[in-house]
Amino acid sequence: MSTPSDKSSQALTVKSTQPPKDSASSPRRSSKQYTEAIGKLFAINHLITESEERSLELRTQQREQKERETQQVNLEKILKIAYDVSTDDSANMPDPDWLAHFMFIAKNIYSANMQALWGRVLKKEVIAPGSFSIKALNTLKNMTKKDAHAFQHACSLSCSFGTDQGRKLLTGAINQKMSLFVIPRREQSKLTLGQYQLPYHELLSLIELGIIHASELESGTISQHQALPLNYQNHHFKVLANSKISALTYYRFTPTGNELAHLLPVSKYESYQTDLIHLLSQYFIIESS
């Protein structure tokens, strides 16, 4: 059975016509060969090859021309992705300043997976201008392929609860037992996100990108009398506390993180949902709704 990361990766993968590089059957290449290949790719290998005398001006023109051609190809691929995932639904032209900023960044997006993300950004912005802020575009620009996978995992673990629809990563529950004769005893159960393909160092990367707030938060006291709605990947639950002082712990997505989360399809992590419900059941009454 595929995991949410498998599904998300499939959704974001663009088919390539290029043969796979560095396969088991391919001869290994040295760092010198790779460095020479990089020089050729960016037209900066003059001092390595010295095969012909070309003026500095001509070499600069050739490098700039090659760069412009590659940027043109990048933009064409991203636009084609946006076109392929678009429908005949009503839409609008994005703000011209937003569009100019989008093009300025997107021309330097080379990875097929990241181009797929940028294509989806354009498609959603055409459908609903204002969906993605300039800040969200800048955050996406700084996101590596590894960061994108971590973000996919975070989204597959995220939920919302209460009246706030912002995404959160639930990490545990707290219960404080009161007594007239004994000092209140605080019990806490935790989920380790690393068990569900989101290790702490990847969480830190998302925090540094400004996608998730740095501090783990604690909810207010959850009522014993009024059910708290909880939504995990379109699965809806109602939560009632077993005692007077019970709360949830969580990491909260930033506004930018919530904007970018709309790029990804709904994808739940079965084992996380099972473990989360089991943990919450220790302190709360859980009902499906």
PDB file of C-alpha atoms in Angstrom:
ATOM      1  CA  MET A   1       0.000   0.000   0.000  1.00  0.00           C
ATOM      2  CA  SER A   2       1.427   3.378  -0.966  1.00  0.00           C
ATOM      3  CA  THR A   3       2.115   6.047   1.629  1.00  0.00           C
ATOM      4  CA  PRO A   4       0.914   9.641   1.327  1.00  0.00           C
ATOM      5  CA  SER A   5       4.399  10.673   0.256  1.00  0.00           C
ATOM      6  CA  ASP A   6       4.246   8.169  -2.610  1.00  0.00           C
ATOM      7  CA  LYS A   7       0.926   9.608  -3.795  1.00  0.00           C
ATOM      8  CA  SER A   8       2.097  13.213  -3.468  1.00  0.00           C
ATOM      9  CA  SER A   9       5.320  12.476  -5.310  1.00  0.00           C
ATOM     10  CA  GLN A  10       3.367  10.841  -8.116  1.00  0.00           C
ATOM     11  CA  ALA A  11       1.070  13.854  -8.286  1.00  0.00           C
ATOM     12  CA  LEU A  12       4.007  16.242  -8.572  1.00  0.00           C
ATOM     13  CA  THR A  13       6.198  14.248 -10.931  1.00  0.00           C
ATOM     14  CA  VAL A  14       6.543  15.412 -14.516  1.00  0.00           C
ATOM     15  CA  LYS A  15       7.441  12.709 -17.019  1.00  0.00           C
ATOM     16  CA  SER A  16      10.855  13.176 -18.544  1.00  0.00           C
ATOM     17  CA  THR A  17      12.040  12.039 -21.937  1.00  0.00           C
ATOM     18  CA  GLN A  18      15.651  12.121 -20.809  1.00  0.00           C
ATOM     19  CA  PRO A  19      17.364   8.769 -20.100  1.00  0.00           C
ATOM     20  CA  PRO A  20      18.232   8.144 -16.443  1.00  0.00           C
ATOM     21  CA  LYS A  21      21.702   9.294 -15.493  1.00  0.00           C
ATOM     22  CA  ASP A  22      24.256   7.472 -13.400  1.00  0.00           C
ATOM     23  CA  SER A  23      22.384   4.164 -13.564  1.00  0.00           C
ATOM     24  CA  ALA A  24      24.083   0.941 -12.571  1.00  0.00           C
ATOM     25  CA  SER A  25      25.031   0.276 -16.209  1.00  0.00           C
ATOM     26  CA  SER A  26      26.535   3.751 -16.714  1.00  0.00           C
ATOM     27  CA  PRO A  27      30.263   4.235 -16.134  1.00  0.00           C
ATOM     28  CA  ARG A  28      31.132   6.258 -13.064  1.00  0.00           C
ATOM     29  CA  ARG A  29      32.318   9.776 -13.731  1.00  0.00           C
ATOM     30  CA  SER A  30      34.951  11.638 -11.740  1.00  0.00           C
ATOM     31  CA  SER A  31      34.563  15.013 -10.050  1.00  0.00           C
ATOM     32  CA  LYS A  32      36.818  16.459 -12.754  1.00  0.00           C
ATOM     33  CA  GLN A  33      34.473  15.185 -15.456  1.00  0.00           C
ATOM     34  CA  TYR A  34      31.411  16.553 -13.655  1.00  0.00           C
ATOM     35  CA  THR A  35      33.114  19.926 -13.182  1.00  0.00           C
ATOM     36  CA  GLU A  36      33.944  20.035 -16.890  1.00  0.00           C
ATOM     37  CA  ALA A  37      30.327  19.091 -17.719  1.00  0.00           C
ATOM     38  CA  ILE A  38      29.049  21.955 -15.543  1.00  0.00           C
ATOM     39  CA  GLY A  39      31.370  24.345 -17.347  1.00  0.00           C
ATOM     40  CA  LYS A  40      30.040  23.204 -20.711  1.00  0.00           C
ATOM     41  CA  LEU A  41      26.412  23.363 -19.524  1.00  0.00           C
ATOM     42  CA  PHE A  42      26.765  27.010 -18.482  1.00  0.00           C
ATOM     43  CA  ALA A  43      29.233  27.982 -21.234  1.00  0.00           C
ATOM     44  CA  ILE A  44      32.011  28.883 -18.777  1.00  0.00           C
ATOM     45  CA  ASN A  45      34.564  26.210 -19.742  1.00  0.00           C
ATOM     46  CA  HIS A  46      36.936  28.399 -21.757  1.00  0.00           C
ATOM     47  CA  LEU A  47      39.901  28.088 -19.371  1.00  0.00           C
ATOM     48  CA  ILE A  48      39.425  24.325 -19.197  1.00  0.00           C
ATOM     49  CA  THR A  49      39.231  23.548 -22.902  1.00  0.00           C
ATOM     50  CA  GLU A  50      41.060  26.508 -24.466  1.00  0.00           C
ATOM     51  CA  SER A  51      40.180  24.890 -27.779  1.00  0.00           C
ATOM     52  CA  GLU A  52      39.745  28.155 -29.624  1.00  0.00           C
ATOM     53  CA  GLU A  53      40.408  31.819 -29.172  1.00  0.00           C
ATOM     54  CA  ARG A  54      37.177  33.659 -28.476  1.00  0.00           C
ATOM     55  CA  SER A  55      36.959  37.124 -27.062  1.00  0.00           C
ATOM     56  CA  LEU A  56      35.640  37.671 -23.565  1.00  0.00           C
ATOM     57  CA  GLU A  57      32.748  39.615 -25.044  1.00  0.00           C
ATOM     58  CA  LEU A  58      31.766  36.739 -27.331  1.00  0.00           C
ATOM     59  CA  ARG A  59      32.038  34.194 -24.514  1.00  0.00           C
ATOM     60  CA  THR A  60      29.815  36.381 -22.317  1.00  0.00           C
ATOM     61  CA  GLN A  61      27.234  36.706 -25.069  1.00  0.00           C
ATOM     62  CA  GLN A  62      27.195  32.941 -25.599  1.00  0.00           C
ATOM     63  CA  ARG A  63      26.745  32.295 -21.854  1.00  0.00           C
ATOM     64  CA  GLU A  64      23.948  34.838 -21.553  1.00  0.00           C
ATOM     65  CA  GLN A  65      22.227  33.483 -24.654  1.00  0.00           C
ATOM     66  CA  LYS A  66      22.374  29.953 -23.300  1.00  0.00           C
ATOM     67  CA  GLU A  67      21.013  31.111 -19.949  1.00  0.00           C
ATOM     68  CA  ARG A  68      18.121  32.961 -21.596  1.00  0.00           C
ATOM     69  CA  GLU A  69      17.275  29.931 -23.724  1.00  0.00           C
ATOM     70  CA  THR A  70      17.224  27.654 -20.663  1.00  0.00           C
ATOM     71  CA  GLN A  71      15.029  30.125 -18.763  1.00  0.00           C
ATOM     72  CA  GLN A  72      12.662  30.221 -21.722  1.00  0.00           C
ATOM     73  CA  VAL A  73      12.395  26.430 -21.664  1.00  0.00           C
ATOM     74  CA  ASN A  74      11.715  26.478 -17.897  1.00  0.00           C
ATOM     75  CA  LEU A  75       8.864  28.965 -18.293  1.00  0.00           C
ATOM     76  CA  GLU A  76       7.377  27.051 -21.201  1.00  0.00           C
ATOM     77  CA  LYS A  77       7.361  23.816 -19.186  1.00  0.00           C
ATOM     78  CA  ILE A  78       5.724  25.479 -16.180  1.00  0.00           C
ATOM     79  CA  LEU A  79       3.067  27.111 -18.349  1.00  0.00           C
ATOM     80  CA  LYS A  80       2.339  23.771 -20.038  1.00  0.00           C
ATOM     81  CA  ILE A  81       1.887  22.120 -16.628  1.00  0.00           C
ATOM     82  CA  ALA A  82      -0.517  24.890 -15.570  1.00  0.00           C
ATOM     83  CA  TYR A  83      -2.420  24.504 -18.838  1.00  0.00           C
ATOM     84  CA  ASP A  84      -2.658  20.704 -18.544  1.00  0.00           C
ATOM     85  CA  VAL A  85      -4.108  20.809 -15.016  1.00  0.00           C
ATOM     86  CA  SER A  86      -6.523  23.659 -15.803  1.00  0.00           C
ATOM     87  CA  THR A  87     -10.198  23.234 -16.660  1.00  0.00           C
ATOM     88  CA  ASP A  88     -12.871  25.307 -18.403  1.00  0.00           C
ATOM     89  CA  ASP A  89     -14.040  26.836 -15.105  1.00  0.00           C
ATOM     90  CA  SER A  90     -14.356  30.607 -14.929  1.00  0.00           C
ATOM     91  CA  ALA A  91     -11.119  32.405 -14.057  1.00  0.00           C
ATOM     92  CA  ASN A  92      -9.391  35.796 -14.057  1.00  0.00           C
ATOM     93  CA  MET A  93      -6.050  37.295 -15.036  1.00  0.00           C
ATOM     94  CA  PRO A  94      -3.683  37.528 -12.039  1.00  0.00           C
ATOM     95  CA  ASP A  95      -2.423  40.887 -10.831  1.00  0.00           C
ATOM     96  CA  PRO A  96       0.275  42.096 -13.277  1.00  0.00           C
ATOM     97  CA  ASP A  97       2.809  42.769 -10.500  1.00  0.00           C
ATOM     98  CA  TRP A  98       2.209  39.296  -9.081  1.00  0.00           C
ATOM     99  CA  LEU A  99       2.559  37.769 -12.544  1.00  0.00           C
ATOM    100  CA  ALA A 100       5.813  39.622 -13.211  1.00  0.00           C
ATOM    101  CA  HIS A 101       7.241  38.398  -9.886  1.00  0.00           C
ATOM    102  CA  PHE A 102       6.084  34.861 -10.655  1.00  0.00           C
ATOM    103  CA  MET A 103       7.831  34.866 -14.039  1.00  0.00           C
ATOM    104  CA  PHE A 104      10.992  36.395 -12.558  1.00  0.00           C
ATOM    105  CA  ILE A 105      11.314  33.496 -10.116  1.00  0.00           C
ATOM    106  CA  ALA A 106       9.871  30.670 -12.229  1.00  0.00           C
ATOM    107  CA  LYS A 107      12.370  31.122 -15.064  1.00  0.00           C
ATOM    108  CA  ASN A 108      15.076  29.746 -12.769  1.00  0.00           C
ATOM    109  CA  ILE A 109      13.147  26.658 -11.618  1.00  0.00           C
ATOM    110  CA  TYR A 110      14.872  23.657 -13.207  1.00  0.00           C
ATOM    111  CA  SER A 111      13.699  20.589 -11.247  1.00  0.00           C
ATOM    112  CA  ALA A 112      10.745  18.773 -12.822  1.00  0.00           C
ATOM    113  CA  ASN A 113       9.078  18.259  -9.430  1.00  0.00           C
ATOM    114  CA  MET A 114       9.440  21.908  -8.493  1.00  0.00           C
ATOM    115  CA  GLN A 115       8.225  22.992 -11.928  1.00  0.00           C
ATOM    116  CA  ALA A 116       5.095  20.940 -11.225  1.00  0.00           C
ATOM    117  CA  LEU A 117       4.530  22.916  -8.021  1.00  0.00           C
ATOM    118  CA  TRP A 118       4.976  26.221  -9.819  1.00  0.00           C
ATOM    119  CA  GLY A 119       2.572  25.121 -12.531  1.00  0.00           C
ATOM    120  CA  ARG A 120      -0.049  24.419  -9.866  1.00  0.00           C
ATOM    121  CA  VAL A 121       0.564  27.828  -8.284  1.00  0.00           C
ATOM    122  CA  LEU A 122      -0.146  29.553 -11.601  1.00  0.00           C
ATOM    123  CA  LYS A 123      -3.252  27.461 -12.221  1.00  0.00           C
ATOM    124  CA  LYS A 124      -4.713  28.245  -8.784  1.00  0.00           C
ATOM    125  CA  GLU A 125      -3.859  31.947  -9.048  1.00  0.00           C
ATOM    126  CA  VAL A 126      -5.677  32.172 -12.395  1.00  0.00           C
ATOM    127  CA  ILE A 127      -8.748  30.546 -10.846  1.00  0.00           C
ATOM    128  CA  ALA A 128      -8.654  32.760  -7.742  1.00  0.00           C
ATOM    129  CA  PRO A 129      -6.300  35.764  -7.947  1.00  0.00           C
ATOM    130  CA  GLY A 130      -4.840  36.535  -4.536  1.00  0.00           C
ATOM    131  CA  SER A 131      -4.549  32.879  -3.509  1.00  0.00           C
ATOM    132  CA  PHE A 132      -0.772  33.154  -3.175  1.00  0.00           C
ATOM    133  CA  SER A 133       1.059  36.135  -1.741  1.00  0.00           C
ATOM    134  CA  ILE A 134       4.427  37.413  -2.939  1.00  0.00           C
ATOM    135  CA  LYS A 135       5.813  36.102   0.358  1.00  0.00           C
ATOM    136  CA  ALA A 136       4.523  32.620  -0.478  1.00  0.00           C
ATOM    137  CA  LEU A 137       6.245  32.777  -3.882  1.00  0.00           C
ATOM    138  CA  ASN A 138       9.525  33.778  -2.242  1.00  0.00           C
ATOM    139  CA  THR A 139       9.201  30.933   0.257  1.00  0.00           C
ATOM    140  CA  LEU A 140       8.539  28.449  -2.521  1.00  0.00           C
ATOM    141  CA  LYS A 141      11.573  29.787  -4.393  1.00  0.00           C
ATOM    142  CA  ASN A 142      13.810  28.938  -1.411  1.00  0.00           C
ATOM    143  CA  MET A 143      12.357  25.444  -1.061  1.00  0.00           C
ATOM    144  CA  THR A 144      14.572  22.577  -2.206  1.00  0.00           C
ATOM    145  CA  LYS A 145      13.263  19.271  -3.510  1.00  0.00           C
ATOM    146  CA  LYS A 146      13.989  17.776  -0.066  1.00  0.00           C
ATOM    147  CA  ASP A 147      12.067  20.601   1.603  1.00  0.00           C
ATOM    148  CA  ALA A 148       9.144  19.977  -0.756  1.00  0.00           C
ATOM    149  CA  HIS A 149       8.980  16.316   0.278  1.00  0.00           C
ATOM    150  CA  ALA A 150       9.111  17.301   3.962  1.00  0.00           C
ATOM    151  CA  PHE A 151       6.287  19.760   3.340  1.00  0.00           C
ATOM    152  CA  GLN A 152       4.231  17.023   1.663  1.00  0.00           C
ATOM    153  CA  HIS A 153       4.697  14.823   4.724  1.00  0.00           C
ATOM    154  CA  ALA A 154       3.740  17.685   7.054  1.00  0.00           C
ATOM    155  CA  CYS A 155       0.588  18.360   5.045  1.00  0.00           C
ATOM    156  CA  SER A 156      -0.401  14.680   5.119  1.00  0.00           C
ATOM    157  CA  LEU A 157      -0.168  14.786   8.947  1.00  0.00           C
ATOM    158  CA  SER A 158      -1.929  18.116   9.385  1.00  0.00           C
ATOM    159  CA  CYS A 159      -5.411  18.684  10.751  1.00  0.00           C
ATOM    160  CA  SER A 160      -7.577  21.547  11.944  1.00  0.00           C
ATOM    161  CA  PHE A 161      -9.753  21.843  15.026  1.00  0.00           C
ATOM    162  CA  GLY A 162     -12.182  24.271  16.539  1.00  0.00           C
ATOM    163  CA  THR A 163     -13.381  27.241  14.512  1.00  0.00           C
ATOM    164  CA  ASP A 164      -9.870  27.922  13.187  1.00  0.00           C
ATOM    165  CA  GLN A 165      -9.354  26.210   9.823  1.00  0.00           C
ATOM    166  CA  GLY A 166      -5.581  26.785   9.835  1.00  0.00           C
ATOM    167  CA  ARG A 167      -3.496  23.622   9.600  1.00  0.00           C
ATOM    168  CA  LYS A 168      -1.853  22.154  12.684  1.00  0.00           C
ATOM    169  CA  LEU A 169       0.406  19.211  13.460  1.00  0.00           C
ATOM    170  CA  LEU A 170      -1.063  17.524  16.543  1.00  0.00           C
ATOM    171  CA  THR A 171       1.719  16.143  18.716  1.00  0.00           C
ATOM    172  CA  GLY A 172      -0.031  15.080  21.901  1.00  0.00           C
ATOM    173  CA  ALA A 173      -2.587  15.558  24.656  1.00  0.00           C
ATOM    174  CA  ILE A 174      -2.468  16.831  28.214  1.00  0.00           C
ATOM    175  CA  ASN A 175      -4.660  15.927  31.158  1.00  0.00           C
ATOM    176  CA  GLN A 176      -4.441  17.436  34.619  1.00  0.00           C
ATOM    177  CA  LYS A 177      -6.175  15.548  37.421  1.00  0.00           C
ATOM    178  CA  MET A 178      -7.451  17.693  40.257  1.00  0.00           C
ATOM    179  CA  SER A 179      -7.989  16.684  43.857  1.00  0.00           C
ATOM    180  CA  LEU A 180      -8.815  18.477  47.090  1.00  0.00           C
ATOM    181  CA  PHE A 181      -6.100  16.670  49.022  1.00  0.00           C
ATOM    182  CA  VAL A 182      -3.393  15.954  46.429  1.00  0.00           C
ATOM    183  CA  ILE A 183      -1.242  18.281  44.329  1.00  0.00           C
ATOM    184  CA  PRO A 184      -2.668  18.330  40.770  1.00  0.00           C
ATOM    185  CA  ARG A 185      -0.985  15.688  38.604  1.00  0.00           C
ATOM    186  CA  ARG A 186      -0.241  16.553  34.988  1.00  0.00           C
ATOM    187  CA  GLU A 187      -0.227  13.693  32.488  1.00  0.00           C
ATOM    188  CA  GLN A 188       0.974  14.077  28.916  1.00  0.00           C
ATOM    189  CA  SER A 189       1.129  11.673  25.971  1.00  0.00           C
ATOM    190  CA  LYS A 190       3.098  12.480  22.820  1.00  0.00           C
ATOM    191  CA  LEU A 191       3.340  11.358  19.220  1.00  0.00           C
ATOM    192  CA  THR A 192       6.769  11.369  17.600  1.00  0.00           C
ATOM    193  CA  LEU A 193       6.373  12.851  14.119  1.00  0.00           C
ATOM    194  CA  GLY A 194       9.564  11.107  12.996  1.00  0.00           C
ATOM    195  CA  GLN A 195       7.628   7.830  13.059  1.00  0.00           C
ATOM    196  CA  TYR A 196       5.545   9.203  10.196  1.00  0.00           C
ATOM    197  CA  GLN A 197       8.324  10.381   7.849  1.00  0.00           C
ATOM    198  CA  LEU A 198       8.698  13.837   9.390  1.00  0.00           C
ATOM    199  CA  PRO A 199      11.899  13.733  11.493  1.00  0.00           C
ATOM    200  CA  TYR A 200      12.717  16.693  13.701  1.00  0.00           C
ATOM    201  CA  HIS A 201      15.473  18.061  11.443  1.00  0.00           C
ATOM    202  CA  GLU A 202      12.968  18.297   8.573  1.00  0.00           C
ATOM    203  CA  LEU A 203      10.478  20.021  10.876  1.00  0.00           C
ATOM    204  CA  LEU A 204      13.239  22.523  11.701  1.00  0.00           C
ATOM    205  CA  SER A 205      13.803  23.125   7.990  1.00  0.00           C
ATOM    206  CA  LEU A 206      10.118  23.951   7.543  1.00  0.00           C
ATOM    207  CA  ILE A 207      10.315  26.274  10.544  1.00  0.00           C
ATOM    208  CA  GLU A 208      13.340  28.056   9.045  1.00  0.00           C
ATOM    209  CA  LEU A 209      11.460  28.460   5.760  1.00  0.00           C
ATOM    210  CA  GLY A 210       8.630  30.175   7.625  1.00  0.00           C
ATOM    211  CA  ILE A 211       6.093  27.440   6.853  1.00  0.00           C
ATOM    212  CA  ILE A 212       5.532  26.286  10.451  1.00  0.00           C
ATOM    213  CA  HIS A 213       5.732  28.364  13.633  1.00  0.00           C
ATOM    214  CA  ALA A 214       8.750  27.554  15.799  1.00  0.00           C
ATOM    215  CA  SER A 215       7.034  26.969  19.149  1.00  0.00           C
ATOM    216  CA  GLU A 216       4.973  23.946  20.088  1.00  0.00           C
ATOM    217  CA  LEU A 217       1.677  25.356  21.334  1.00  0.00           C
ATOM    218  CA  GLU A 218      -0.948  24.229  23.812  1.00  0.00           C
ATOM    219  CA  SER A 219      -4.647  24.626  23.133  1.00  0.00           C
ATOM    220  CA  GLY A 220      -7.062  26.067  25.603  1.00  0.00           C
ATOM    221  CA  THR A 221      -8.955  23.752  27.923  1.00  0.00           C
ATOM    222  CA  ILE A 222     -11.304  21.512  25.954  1.00  0.00           C
ATOM    223  CA  SER A 223     -14.862  21.382  27.220  1.00  0.00           C
ATOM    224  CA  GLN A 224     -16.549  18.352  28.743  1.00  0.00           C
ATOM    225  CA  HIS A 225     -19.916  19.614  27.537  1.00  0.00           C
ATOM    226  CA  GLN A 226     -19.408  21.141  24.071  1.00  0.00           C
ATOM    227  CA  ALA A 227     -17.805  18.982  21.385  1.00  0.00           C
ATOM    228  CA  LEU A 228     -14.682  20.302  19.671  1.00  0.00           C
ATOM    229  CA  PRO A 229     -14.755  19.641  15.889  1.00  0.00           C
ATOM    230  CA  LEU A 230     -11.572  18.076  14.549  1.00  0.00           C
ATOM    231  CA  ASN A 231     -10.902  17.546  10.841  1.00  0.00           C
ATOM    232  CA  TYR A 232      -8.107  15.273   9.651  1.00  0.00           C
ATOM    233  CA  GLN A 233      -7.812  15.163   5.841  1.00  0.00           C
ATOM    234  CA  ASN A 234     -11.579  15.475   5.318  1.00  0.00           C
ATOM    235  CA  HIS A 235     -12.351  12.939   8.073  1.00  0.00           C
ATOM    236  CA  HIS A 236     -14.454  14.737  10.677  1.00  0.00           C
ATOM    237  CA  PHE A 237     -14.500  13.970  14.408  1.00  0.00           C
ATOM    238  CA  LYS A 238     -15.978  15.443  17.583  1.00  0.00           C
ATOM    239  CA  VAL A 239     -13.881  15.609  20.748  1.00  0.00           C
ATOM    240  CA  LEU A 240     -15.179  15.853  24.333  1.00  0.00           C
ATOM    241  CA  ALA A 241     -12.872  15.994  27.351  1.00  0.00           C
ATOM    242  CA  ASN A 242     -13.034  13.321  30.049  1.00  0.00           C
ATOM    243  CA  SER A 243     -11.893  15.721  32.759  1.00  0.00           C
ATOM    244  CA  LYS A 244     -12.063  19.440  33.535  1.00  0.00           C
ATOM    245  CA  ILE A 245      -8.508  20.257  32.429  1.00  0.00           C
ATOM    246  CA  SER A 246      -7.556  18.644  29.136  1.00  0.00           C
ATOM    247  CA  ALA A 247      -5.752  20.186  26.167  1.00  0.00           C
ATOM    248  CA  LEU A 248      -3.918  19.414  22.924  1.00  0.00           C
ATOM    249  CA  THR A 249      -0.336  20.190  21.920  1.00  0.00           C
ATOM    250  CA  TYR A 250       0.518  21.084  18.342  1.00  0.00           C
ATOM    251  CA  TYR A 251       2.661  22.966  15.848  1.00  0.00           C
ATOM    252  CA  ARG A 252       0.826  25.580  13.822  1.00  0.00           C
ATOM    253  CA  PHE A 253       1.256  26.324  10.107  1.00  0.00           C
ATOM    254  CA  THR A 254       2.037  29.958   9.308  1.00  0.00           C
ATOM    255  CA  PRO A 255      -0.209  31.891   6.872  1.00  0.00           C
ATOM    256  CA  THR A 256       2.381  31.165   4.171  1.00  0.00           C
ATOM    257  CA  GLY A 257       2.311  27.457   5.041  1.00  0.00           C
ATOM    258  CA  ASN A 258      -1.475  27.429   4.779  1.00  0.00           C
ATOM    259  CA  GLU A 259      -1.319  29.119   1.368  1.00  0.00           C
ATOM    260  CA  LEU A 260       1.192  26.614  -0.002  1.00  0.00           C
ATOM    261  CA  ALA A 261      -0.705  23.653   1.466  1.00  0.00           C
ATOM    262  CA  HIS A 262      -3.469  24.308  -1.084  1.00  0.00           C
ATOM    263  CA  LEU A 263      -1.049  23.087  -3.770  1.00  0.00           C
ATOM    264  CA  LEU A 264      -1.217  19.515  -2.527  1.00  0.00           C
ATOM    265  CA  PRO A 265      -4.087  17.041  -2.801  1.00  0.00           C
ATOM    266  CA  VAL A 266      -5.764  15.655   0.317  1.00  0.00           C
ATOM    267  CA  SER A 267      -3.649  12.739   1.463  1.00  0.00           C
ATOM    268  CA  LYS A 268      -3.917  11.095   4.855  1.00  0.00           C
ATOM    269  CA  TYR A 269      -1.422   8.920   6.692  1.00  0.00           C
ATOM    270  CA  GLU A 270      -3.371   5.870   7.888  1.00  0.00           C
ATOM    271  CA  SER A 271      -1.061   4.803  10.707  1.00  0.00           C
ATOM    272  CA  TYR A 272      -0.839   8.389  12.020  1.00  0.00           C
ATOM    273  CA  GLN A 273      -4.626   8.678  12.112  1.00  0.00           C
ATOM    274  CA  THR A 274      -4.887   5.341  13.954  1.00  0.00           C
ATOM    275  CA  ASP A 275      -2.232   6.316  16.500  1.00  0.00           C
ATOM    276  CA  LEU A 276      -3.662   9.808  16.942  1.00  0.00           C
ATOM    277  CA  ILE A 277      -7.171   8.536  17.668  1.00  0.00           C
ATOM    278  CA  HIS A 278      -5.746   5.945  20.082  1.00  0.00           C
ATOM    279  CA  LEU A 279      -3.788   8.638  21.942  1.00  0.00           C
ATOM    280  CA  LEU A 280      -6.704  11.075  22.115  1.00  0.00           C
ATOM    281  CA  SER A 281      -9.005   8.313  23.363  1.00  0.00           C
ATOM    282  CA  GLN A 282      -6.983   8.198  26.584  1.00  0.00           C
ATOM    283  CA  TYR A 283      -8.212  11.690  27.539  1.00  0.00           C
ATOM    284  CA  PHE A 284     -11.196  12.419  25.301  1.00  0.00           C
ATOM    285  CA  ILE A 285     -14.385  10.921  23.968  1.00  0.00           C
ATOM    286  CA  ILE A 286     -13.966  10.697  20.181  1.00  0.00           C
ATOM    287  CA  GLU A 287     -16.893  10.466  17.805  1.00  0.00           C
ATOM    288  CA  SER A 288     -16.937  10.383  14.003  1.00  0.00           C
ATOM    289  CA  SER A 289     -19.227  12.974  12.472  1.00  0.00           C
TER     290      SER A 289
END
